[in-house]
């Protein structure tokens, strides 16, 4: 691609495809690559710059594919490697880059390495994992009391009496990143996908890889034994050397959940990752002061190291933001997922529309989770016996409500997603939220996203500065005359003097901006 496209990750619009829920072409109720290829036009028309593909590798699906048994192939439920290659080619032909998801912290217990490690204590693969004797007289107590990322314990005992570490489910044994073979293997996996033309890598659980080999307990005021250990940066420096060897336009994008924004920024030093997901705004309440602080905090931390900020409202792990913003408590935490509190979907939708204009005009890259452009909400009515998320059994929360298959066409489920029964049920009310129903309707979420993405590319200047329209209004300029104004007060406000309103998230009241509404405008 041309020179102007270099460093594309700095301001790209990146669309997350969750393959099991995008579109099903082979009629088994689960999305697949053929379905994505058939509906690539949706992404071209939306105007996104890149697709981030959640894992599509062979997997026993203990954690919806985040338990990878082979990083160099495709699970038959999704298709074949040849189809993946064809999709990469077709996406490129449509001007869309491809990002694949690599999960380096753990692999599937069905991966040949782990099988070999279980078979014999002498196997060299044994050292690729964290096998340890237990505590107590008979070794029947776990080596540590660490709590897992999904809740529950983090060690499982094998028939030979030793224990192995898994920060997630027992089907996801953690790799030992102190071992050079593990490092070499993942560098080779990066090359495998870069050689197939992918433009970027999303790095799952990027801050967890290294563990303190002394296995200390997690205590306040002592260094954490597995979160954000300094040694992890050496891994990403090596990965950066690999990506740089492809000419400098292949991006590494980390999933880094970290409250300390300075520690977070360490991952973005010039010789490490190109970008990282910033979840600060995602976790933030719908509150003007808190959101302004979050934006400031984010921009400042990124500016200090010259890295691009990223803006994320939803993904496959969190409650969809139409639902979050329609509740009394608008923050995100797993604890308030499925807590039964009432949701005002109309309010949530109005705010989600305004949030789209906000996140698509802040400086940096914007991520869209599939279905957010359709205004989908969390399906909170899935019968628990249909839950597939391993978090459900452990923490009593389920991420399935945000993973429901997309509605494409028609008036009834499965809304063109499949000809079979979809792997998770879709709400009947989504008949108004299909891509078909929204296309051409200027008031729809889909047309709002399409217009916003088109305008974003044409209108945003490089500079960012706040406009002071009072403490309950988030307003800023990009360049000399472009402004985004979001009214978070309870009453309409007067718009600042302007030449034109480019786009509004909801109807204006003459020259007044109603509550929970945003506009893009050219100032006079
Ligand atoms: C990341 C993924 C999540 C997965 C976990 C374990 O947080 O986004 O879906 O369950 O890592 O791989």
Coordinates of C-alpha atoms and ligand atoms in Angstrom, one line a residue:
X1 CA 0.0 0.0 0.0
X2 CA 1.1 3.6 -0.5
X3 CA 3.3 5.8 1.8
X4 CA 0.4 7.7 3.1
X5 CA -0.9 4.4 4.5
X6 CA 2.1 3.8 6.6
X7 CA 1.4 3.9 10.3
X8 CA -2.2 3.1 9.4
X9 CA -2.8 1.8 12.9
X10 CA -2.5 5.4 14.3
X11 CA -6.0 6.5 13.2
X12 CA -7.6 3.4 11.7
X13 CA -11.2 2.3 12.3
X14 CA -10.8 -1.3 13.2
X15 CA -13.8 -3.7 13.2
X16 CA -13.7 -6.8 15.4
X17 CA -15.2 -9.8 13.8
X18 CA -16.2 -12.5 16.2
X19 CA -16.3 -15.3 13.6
X20 CA -18.8 -17.7 15.3
X21 CA -21.4 -14.9 15.3
X22 CA -20.8 -12.9 12.1
X23 CA -22.5 -15.0 9.4
X24 CA -23.0 -18.7 8.9
X25 CA -22.7 -19.9 5.3
X26 CA -22.6 -23.7 5.8
X27 CA -25.8 -23.9 7.8
X28 CA -24.6 -25.3 11.1
X29 CA -25.7 -22.4 13.2
X30 CA -22.1 -21.2 13.8
X31 CA -20.5 -18.4 11.8
X32 CA -17.7 -19.2 9.4
X33 CA -15.2 -17.7 7.0
X34 CA -17.4 -18.4 4.0
X35 CA -20.1 -16.3 5.8
X36 CA -17.6 -13.5 6.4
X37 CA -16.5 -13.5 2.7
X38 CA -20.1 -13.4 1.6
X39 CA -20.8 -10.4 3.8
X40 CA -17.5 -8.6 3.3
X41 CA -19.5 -5.9 1.5
X42 CA -21.1 -4.8 4.8
X43 CA -17.6 -3.9 6.1
X44 CA -16.6 -2.2 2.8
X45 CA -19.8 -0.1 2.9
X46 CA -19.3 0.7 6.5
X47 CA -15.9 2.1 5.5
X48 CA -13.7 0.4 8.1
X49 CA -9.9 0.3 7.6
X50 CA -9.2 -3.1 9.1
X51 CA -10.7 -6.3 10.5
X52 CA -9.5 -7.8 13.7
X53 CA -10.4 -11.5 13.6
X54 CA -11.0 -13.2 17.0
X55 CA -9.4 -16.6 17.1
X56 CA -10.3 -18.9 14.2
X57 CA -7.7 -21.7 14.8
X58 CA -8.3 -25.3 15.6
X59 CA -9.6 -25.4 19.2
X60 CA -11.7 -27.6 21.5
X61 CA -13.6 -24.3 22.2
X62 CA -13.3 -24.5 26.0
X63 CA -13.0 -20.7 25.8
X64 CA -14.6 -20.0 22.5
X65 CA -11.4 -20.4 20.6
X66 CA -9.1 -18.6 23.0
X67 CA -7.8 -22.1 23.7
X68 CA -5.7 -22.7 20.6
X69 CA -4.6 -26.2 19.6
X70 CA -2.7 -25.1 16.4
X71 CA -1.8 -21.6 15.5
X72 CA -1.1 -22.4 11.9
X73 CA -4.4 -23.7 10.8
X74 CA -8.2 -22.9 10.9
X75 CA -10.8 -24.8 12.9
X76 CA -13.1 -26.8 10.5
X77 CA -16.1 -25.1 12.1
X78 CA -14.8 -21.9 10.5
X79 CA -13.4 -23.4 7.3
X80 CA -9.9 -24.0 6.0
X81 CA -6.5 -22.2 5.7
X82 CA -7.1 -21.7 2.0
X83 CA -10.4 -19.9 2.8
X84 CA -8.6 -17.7 5.4
X85 CA -6.0 -16.8 2.7
X86 CA -8.8 -16.0 0.2
X87 CA -10.4 -13.8 2.8
X88 CA -7.2 -11.9 3.4
X89 CA -6.8 -11.4 -0.3
X90 CA -10.4 -10.3 -0.7
X91 CA -10.3 -7.9 2.2
X92 CA -7.1 -6.3 0.8
X93 CA -8.8 -6.0 -2.6
X94 CA -11.6 -4.1 -0.8
X95 CA -9.1 -1.8 0.9
X96 CA -9.4 -3.5 4.3
X97 CA -6.5 -4.7 6.3
X98 CA -6.4 -7.9 8.4
X99 CA -5.4 -8.4 12.0
X100 CA -5.3 -11.8 13.5
X101 CA -5.6 -12.7 17.2
X102 CA -2.6 -14.5 18.8
X103 CA -3.0 -15.9 22.3
X104 CA 0.5 -16.3 23.8
X105 CA -0.2 -16.7 27.5
X106 CA -1.7 -20.2 27.2
X107 CA -2.5 -22.8 24.7
X108 CA -5.1 -25.5 24.6
X109 CA -4.7 -28.6 26.7
X110 CA -5.2 -30.4 23.3
X111 CA -2.1 -28.8 21.8
X112 CA 0.6 -31.4 20.9
X113 CA 3.0 -29.7 23.3
X114 CA 0.8 -30.1 26.3
X115 CA -0.1 -33.7 25.4
X116 CA 3.6 -34.5 25.2
X117 CA 4.2 -32.8 28.5
X118 CA 1.5 -34.9 30.2
X119 CA 2.7 -38.1 28.7
X120 CA 6.2 -38.1 30.3
X121 CA 7.9 -36.1 33.0
X122 CA 11.1 -36.4 30.9
X123 CA 9.5 -34.8 27.8
X124 CA 11.2 -31.5 26.8
X125 CA 7.8 -30.0 26.4
X126 CA 7.3 -30.4 30.2
X127 CA 9.4 -27.2 30.6
X128 CA 7.2 -25.3 28.2
X129 CA 4.6 -25.1 31.0
X130 CA 4.5 -24.5 34.8
X131 CA 4.5 -27.9 36.3
X132 CA 5.1 -27.9 40.1
X133 CA 4.9 -30.3 43.0
X134 CA 2.0 -29.5 45.4
X135 CA 2.4 -28.2 48.9
X136 CA 1.6 -30.2 52.0
X137 CA 2.8 -33.6 53.1
X138 CA 1.3 -35.5 50.2
X139 CA 1.7 -32.7 47.7
X140 CA -2.1 -32.5 47.5
X141 CA -2.3 -28.7 48.1
X142 CA -2.0 -26.4 45.2
X143 CA 1.5 -24.7 44.8
X144 CA -0.1 -21.2 45.3
X145 CA -3.4 -19.7 46.3
X146 CA -3.6 -17.5 43.1
X147 CA -7.1 -16.8 41.9
X148 CA -7.8 -17.3 38.2
X149 CA -8.8 -14.5 35.8
X150 CA -12.3 -16.2 35.5
X151 CA -12.4 -16.8 39.3
X152 CA -11.6 -20.1 40.9
X153 CA -8.2 -21.7 41.4
X154 CA -5.3 -21.7 39.0
X155 CA -3.7 -25.2 39.3
X156 CA -4.9 -28.6 38.2
X157 CA -3.3 -31.9 39.4
X158 CA -2.2 -34.5 36.8
X159 CA -2.3 -38.3 37.3
X160 CA 1.4 -38.3 38.1
X161 CA 0.7 -36.1 41.1
X162 CA 2.2 -32.8 39.9
X163 CA 0.2 -29.6 39.3
X164 CA 0.1 -27.3 36.3
X165 CA -0.7 -23.6 36.2
X166 CA -3.6 -22.1 34.3
X167 CA -4.6 -18.5 34.9
X168 CA -7.9 -19.2 32.9
X169 CA -9.5 -22.6 32.6
X170 CA -7.8 -25.9 33.1
X171 CA -8.1 -26.4 29.4
X172 CA -5.7 -23.4 28.9
X173 CA -2.4 -24.3 30.5
X174 CA -0.1 -21.3 30.8
X175 CA 3.1 -21.3 28.8
X176 CA 6.5 -20.8 30.4
X177 CA 7.9 -17.7 28.6
X178 CA 11.3 -18.1 30.3
X179 CA 11.8 -21.0 27.8
X180 CA 13.6 -20.0 24.6
X181 CA 11.6 -22.6 22.6
X182 CA 8.3 -20.9 23.5
X183 CA 9.7 -17.6 22.4
X184 CA 11.0 -19.0 19.1
X185 CA 7.7 -20.7 18.4
X186 CA 5.7 -17.6 18.7
X187 CA 8.1 -15.5 16.6
X188 CA 7.7 -18.2 14.0
X189 CA 3.9 -18.0 14.3
X190 CA 4.0 -14.3 13.8
X191 CA 6.0 -14.9 10.6
X192 CA 3.6 -17.5 9.4
X193 CA 0.7 -15.0 9.5
X194 CA 2.8 -12.0 8.2
X195 CA 3.9 -14.2 5.3
X196 CA 0.2 -14.7 4.5
X197 CA -0.2 -11.0 4.3
X198 CA -1.8 -10.1 7.6
X199 CA -1.3 -6.5 8.6
X200 CA -1.4 -6.8 12.3
X201 CA -1.5 -9.0 15.4
X202 CA -3.8 -8.5 18.3
X203 CA -2.1 -9.9 21.4
X204 CA -4.4 -11.6 23.9
X205 CA -3.8 -11.0 27.6
X206 CA -0.5 -9.3 26.7
X207 CA 0.5 -8.4 30.2
X208 CA 0.3 -11.9 31.8
X209 CA 3.0 -13.8 30.0
X210 CA 5.8 -13.7 32.5
X211 CA 5.5 -15.3 36.0
X212 CA 7.8 -14.9 39.0
X213 CA 9.4 -18.3 39.2
X214 CA 9.5 -18.2 43.0
X215 CA 5.7 -18.3 42.8
X216 CA 5.0 -15.9 45.7
X217 CA 1.4 -15.3 46.8
X218 CA -0.4 -12.2 45.6
X219 CA 0.0 -9.7 48.4
X220 CA -0.7 -6.0 48.7
X221 CA 2.5 -3.9 48.5
X222 CA 4.6 -6.6 46.9
X223 CA 5.3 -7.0 43.2
X224 CA 2.5 -9.0 41.5
X225 CA 3.7 -12.6 40.6
X226 CA 2.1 -12.6 37.1
X227 CA 0.7 -9.2 36.1
X228 CA 2.9 -6.9 34.1
X229 CA 6.3 -8.3 35.1
X230 CA 9.1 -6.2 33.6
X231 CA 10.5 -9.2 31.6
X232 CA 7.4 -9.1 29.3
X233 CA 8.8 -6.1 27.5
X234 CA 11.7 -8.1 26.2
X235 CA 9.2 -10.5 24.5
X236 CA 7.6 -7.6 22.7
X237 CA 10.9 -6.0 21.7
X238 CA 11.7 -9.3 20.0
X239 CA 8.2 -9.3 18.3
X240 CA 8.8 -5.8 17.2
X241 CA 12.0 -6.8 15.5
X242 CA 10.0 -9.5 13.7
X243 CA 7.2 -7.1 12.6
X244 CA 9.8 -4.4 11.6
X245 CA 11.5 -7.0 9.3
X246 CA 8.3 -6.9 7.2
X247 CA 8.9 -3.3 6.1
X248 CA 7.4 -1.4 9.0
X249 CA 3.7 -1.5 8.2
X250 CA 2.7 -4.5 10.3
X251 CA 1.2 -3.6 13.6
X252 CA 1.3 -5.2 17.0
X253 CA -1.7 -4.3 19.2
X254 CA -1.8 -5.5 22.8
X255 CA -4.8 -6.4 25.0
X256 CA -3.5 -4.7 28.1
X257 CA -6.0 -4.4 31.0
X258 CA -4.2 -2.1 33.4
X259 CA -5.5 0.6 35.7
X260 CA -2.1 2.2 36.0
X261 CA -1.9 4.2 32.7
X262 CA 1.9 4.8 33.1
X263 CA 2.6 1.1 33.3
X264 CA 0.2 0.7 30.4
X265 CA 2.2 3.2 28.3
X266 CA 5.4 1.2 28.9
X267 CA 4.0 -1.3 26.3
X268 CA 4.0 1.4 23.7
X269 CA 7.6 2.5 23.8
X270 CA 9.0 3.0 20.3
X271 CA 10.6 -0.5 20.2
X272 CA 7.6 -2.4 21.6
X273 CA 3.9 -2.5 20.6
X274 CA 2.4 -0.1 18.0
X275 CA -0.8 0.2 20.0
X276 CA -2.8 -1.2 22.8
X277 CA -6.4 -1.3 23.7
X278 CA -7.3 1.4 26.1
X279 CA -10.2 0.2 28.3
X280 CA -10.3 3.3 30.5
X281 CA -13.2 4.9 28.7
X282 CA -15.0 1.6 28.4
X283 CA -15.1 1.2 32.1
X284 CA -16.0 4.8 32.7
X285 CA -19.5 5.9 33.8
X286 CA -21.6 8.1 31.6
X287 CA -20.5 11.2 33.4
X288 CA -19.0 14.3 31.8
X289 CA -16.3 15.0 34.4
X290 CA -15.2 11.4 34.6
X291 CA -15.2 11.0 30.8
X292 CA -13.3 14.2 30.3
X293 CA -10.7 13.0 32.8
X294 CA -10.5 9.6 31.1
X295 CA -9.9 11.3 27.7
X296 CA -7.2 13.6 29.2
X297 CA -5.5 10.8 31.1
X298 CA -5.4 8.7 27.9
X299 CA -4.2 11.4 25.6
X300 CA -1.5 12.5 28.0
X301 CA -0.1 9.1 28.6
X302 CA 0.1 8.3 24.9
X303 CA 1.5 11.7 24.0
X304 CA 4.4 11.2 26.4
X305 CA 5.7 8.3 24.3
X306 CA 4.4 9.4 20.9
X307 CA 1.9 6.4 20.6
X308 CA -1.6 6.6 19.2
X309 CA -4.5 6.3 21.6
X310 CA -7.2 3.7 21.0
X311 CA -10.9 4.0 21.8
X312 CA -13.1 1.0 22.6
X313 CA -16.7 1.0 23.7
X314 CA -17.5 -2.7 23.5
X315 CA -15.9 -6.1 22.7
X316 CA -16.6 -9.8 23.0
X317 CA -15.8 -9.8 26.8
X318 CA -18.0 -6.9 28.0
X319 CA -21.7 -6.0 28.3
X320 CA -22.7 -4.2 25.2
X321 CA -22.7 -0.4 25.7
X322 CA -26.3 0.2 24.6
X323 CA -27.2 -1.9 27.7
X324 CA -24.5 -0.4 29.9
X325 CA -25.6 3.2 29.1
X326 CA -29.2 2.4 29.7
X327 CA -28.7 1.3 33.3
X328 CA -28.6 3.4 36.4
X329 CA -25.0 2.2 37.0
X330 CA -23.3 2.9 33.6
X331 CA -19.8 1.6 34.5
X332 CA -18.6 -1.7 33.3
X333 CA -17.7 -4.6 35.6
X334 CA -18.3 -8.3 35.3
X335 CA -20.1 -8.0 38.6
X336 CA -22.9 -5.9 37.2
X337 CA -23.3 -8.1 34.2
X338 CA -26.7 -10.0 34.4
X339 CA -27.4 -8.4 37.8
X340 CA -31.1 -8.0 36.8
X341 CA -31.1 -4.2 37.0
X342 CA -33.6 -2.5 34.6
X343 CA -32.3 -1.3 31.3
X344 CA -33.8 1.7 29.4
X345 CA -32.9 0.7 25.9
X346 CA -34.1 3.9 24.3
X347 CA -31.8 5.9 26.6
X348 CA -29.0 3.4 26.1
X349 CA -29.4 3.7 22.3
X350 CA -29.4 7.5 22.4
X351 CA -26.2 7.6 24.4
X352 CA -24.6 4.9 22.3
X353 CA -25.2 7.0 19.2
X354 CA -23.6 10.0 20.9
X355 CA -20.7 7.8 22.1
X356 CA -20.1 6.7 18.6
X357 CA -19.6 10.3 17.5
X358 CA -17.3 10.9 20.5
X359 CA -15.1 7.8 20.0
X360 CA -14.9 8.3 16.2
X361 CA -13.6 11.8 16.5
X362 CA -11.1 11.5 19.4
X363 CA -7.5 11.4 18.2
X364 CA -6.3 7.9 17.6
X365 CA -7.7 4.6 16.4
X366 CA -11.3 3.6 17.0
X367 CA -12.5 0.0 17.5
X368 CA -16.0 -1.2 16.6
X369 CA -17.2 -4.5 18.0
X370 CA -19.4 -6.3 15.5
X371 CA -23.1 -5.4 16.0
X372 CA -22.4 -2.1 17.7
X373 CA -22.9 -0.5 14.3
X374 CA -26.4 -2.1 14.3
X375 CA -27.1 -0.8 17.8
X376 CA -27.4 -4.3 19.3
X377 CA -27.9 -4.6 23.0
X378 CA -26.8 -7.4 25.4
X379 CA -29.1 -10.4 25.2
X380 CA -29.8 -10.8 28.9
X381 CA -32.5 -13.4 28.3
X382 CA -30.4 -16.4 27.2
X383 CA -31.5 -19.4 29.2
X384 CA -28.5 -20.3 31.5
X385 CA -28.5 -23.9 30.2
X386 CA -27.5 -22.4 26.8
X387 CA -24.5 -20.5 28.2
X388 CA -21.2 -21.6 26.7
X389 CA -18.9 -19.1 28.4
X390 CA -16.5 -20.8 30.8
X391 CA -16.8 -17.8 33.0
X392 CA -20.4 -18.7 33.8
X393 CA -19.5 -21.8 35.9
X394 CA -16.7 -20.1 37.7
X395 CA -17.7 -16.5 38.4
X396 CA -21.4 -16.6 37.8
X397 CA -21.2 -14.1 35.0
X398 CA -21.5 -14.9 31.3
X399 CA -20.1 -13.0 28.3
X400 CA -22.5 -14.8 26.0
X401 CA -25.0 -12.0 26.0
X402 CA -22.7 -9.8 23.9
X403 CA -21.7 -12.7 21.6
X404 CA -25.1 -13.4 20.0
X405 CA -25.2 -13.9 16.2
X406 CA -25.8 -10.8 14.1
X407 CA -29.2 -10.0 12.6
X408 CA -28.8 -9.4 8.8
X409 CA -32.2 -9.7 7.1
X410 CA -35.9 -10.5 7.6
X411 CA -38.4 -10.2 10.4
X412 CA -37.7 -13.2 12.5
X413 CA -34.8 -15.0 14.0
X414 CA -32.3 -16.2 12.8
X415 CA -32.5 -13.0 10.7
X416 CA -30.4 -14.4 7.8
X417 CA -27.5 -15.3 10.1
X418 CA -28.0 -19.0 9.4
X419 CA -30.5 -21.5 7.9
X420 CA -30.2 -23.5 11.1
X421 CA -30.7 -22.7 14.8
X422 CA -28.1 -20.1 15.8
X423 CA -25.6 -21.2 18.5
X424 CA -27.1 -18.5 20.8
X425 CA -30.6 -17.1 20.6
X426 CA -31.3 -13.7 19.1
X427 CA -34.0 -11.4 20.6
X428 CA -37.1 -11.2 18.5
X429 CA -36.9 -7.4 18.9
X430 CA -33.8 -7.3 16.7
X431 CA -36.1 -7.3 13.6
X432 CA -35.7 -3.5 13.6
X433 CA -31.9 -3.8 14.0
X434 CA -31.1 -5.9 11.0
X435 CA -28.6 -4.5 8.6
X436 CA -31.3 -4.7 5.9
X437 CA -33.9 -2.8 8.0
X438 CA -31.4 0.0 8.7
X439 CA -29.8 0.4 5.3
X440 CA -31.1 3.6 3.8
X441 CA -32.8 4.8 6.9
X442 CA -31.1 8.1 7.8
X443 CA -32.1 7.8 11.4
X444 CA -30.6 4.3 11.9
X445 CA -27.5 3.4 13.9
X446 CA -26.0 1.8 10.8
X447 CA -26.3 4.9 8.7
X448 CA -24.9 7.0 11.5
X449 CA -21.8 4.8 11.6
X450 CA -21.5 4.8 7.9
X451 CA -21.7 8.6 7.7
X452 CA -19.4 9.1 10.7
X453 CA -16.7 6.9 9.3
X454 CA -16.8 8.6 5.9
X455 CA -16.7 12.1 7.4
X456 CA -14.0 11.1 9.9
X457 CA -11.6 10.3 7.1
X458 CA -12.4 13.6 5.4
X459 CA -12.8 16.0 8.2
X460 CA -10.6 15.5 11.3
X461 CA -7.6 17.7 11.7
X462 CA -4.6 16.4 13.5
X463 CA -4.7 18.8 16.6
X464 CA -7.0 18.2 19.6
X465 CA -8.2 20.9 22.0
X466 CA -11.1 21.2 24.4
X467 CA -13.8 23.7 23.9
X468 CA -15.2 25.1 27.1
X469 CA -19.0 24.9 26.9
X470 CA -19.6 24.2 30.6
X471 CA -18.8 21.3 32.9
X472 CA -21.7 19.0 31.6
X473 CA -20.7 19.3 28.0
X474 CA -17.8 17.4 26.3
X475 CA -16.7 19.5 23.4
X476 CA -13.4 19.6 21.5
X477 CA -11.9 20.7 18.2
X478 CA -9.9 18.7 15.7
X479 CA -8.0 21.0 13.5
X480 CA -9.0 24.7 13.2
X481 CA -12.8 24.4 12.6
X482 CA -14.0 20.8 13.2
X483 CA -15.8 20.3 16.5
X484 CA -17.5 17.5 18.4
X485 CA -20.0 18.6 21.0
X486 CA -21.7 16.1 23.3
X487 CA -24.4 17.4 25.7
X488 CA -24.4 15.3 28.9
X489 CA -26.4 17.8 30.9
X490 CA -30.1 17.1 31.6
X491 CA -31.3 20.0 29.4
X492 CA -30.9 21.3 25.8
X493 CA -27.9 23.6 25.3
X494 CA -27.3 26.3 22.7
X495 CA -24.8 25.1 20.0
X496 CA -21.7 27.2 19.6
X497 CA -21.6 29.5 16.5
X498 CA -21.0 27.4 13.5
X499 CA -21.2 27.3 9.7
X500 CA -22.6 23.8 9.3
X501 CA -23.7 20.8 11.3
X502 CA -22.1 17.8 9.6
X503 CA -23.7 15.0 11.5
X504 CA -26.0 14.7 14.6
X505 CA -26.5 11.6 16.7
X506 CA -30.2 12.6 17.2
X507 CA -32.7 15.3 16.2
X508 CA -31.8 18.8 17.1
X509 CA -34.2 21.3 18.7
X510 CA -33.6 24.2 16.3
X511 CA -30.2 25.4 17.2
X512 CA -30.2 23.6 20.5
X513 CA -28.6 20.3 21.3
X514 CA -30.8 18.0 23.4
X515 CA -29.4 15.9 26.3
X516 CA -27.4 12.8 25.5
X517 CA -26.9 14.0 21.9
X518 CA -23.7 14.7 20.0
X519 CA -23.0 16.7 16.9
X520 CA -20.1 17.2 14.5
X521 CA -19.9 20.7 13.1
X522 CA -17.7 23.2 11.4
X523 CA -17.3 26.2 13.6
X524 CA -17.6 29.7 12.2
Ligands
LIG1 C1 -8.8 -12.3 26.6 C2 -9.9 -12.6 25.6 C3 -11.0 -13.4 26.3 C4 -10.4 -14.7 26.7 C5 -9.1 -14.5 27.6 C6 -8.3 -15.8 27.7 O1 -9.2 -11.5 27.7 O2 -10.4 -11.3 25.1 O3 -12.1 -13.6 25.5 O4 -11.3 -15.4 27.5 O5 -8.3 -13.5 27.1 O6 -7.7 -16.1 26.5

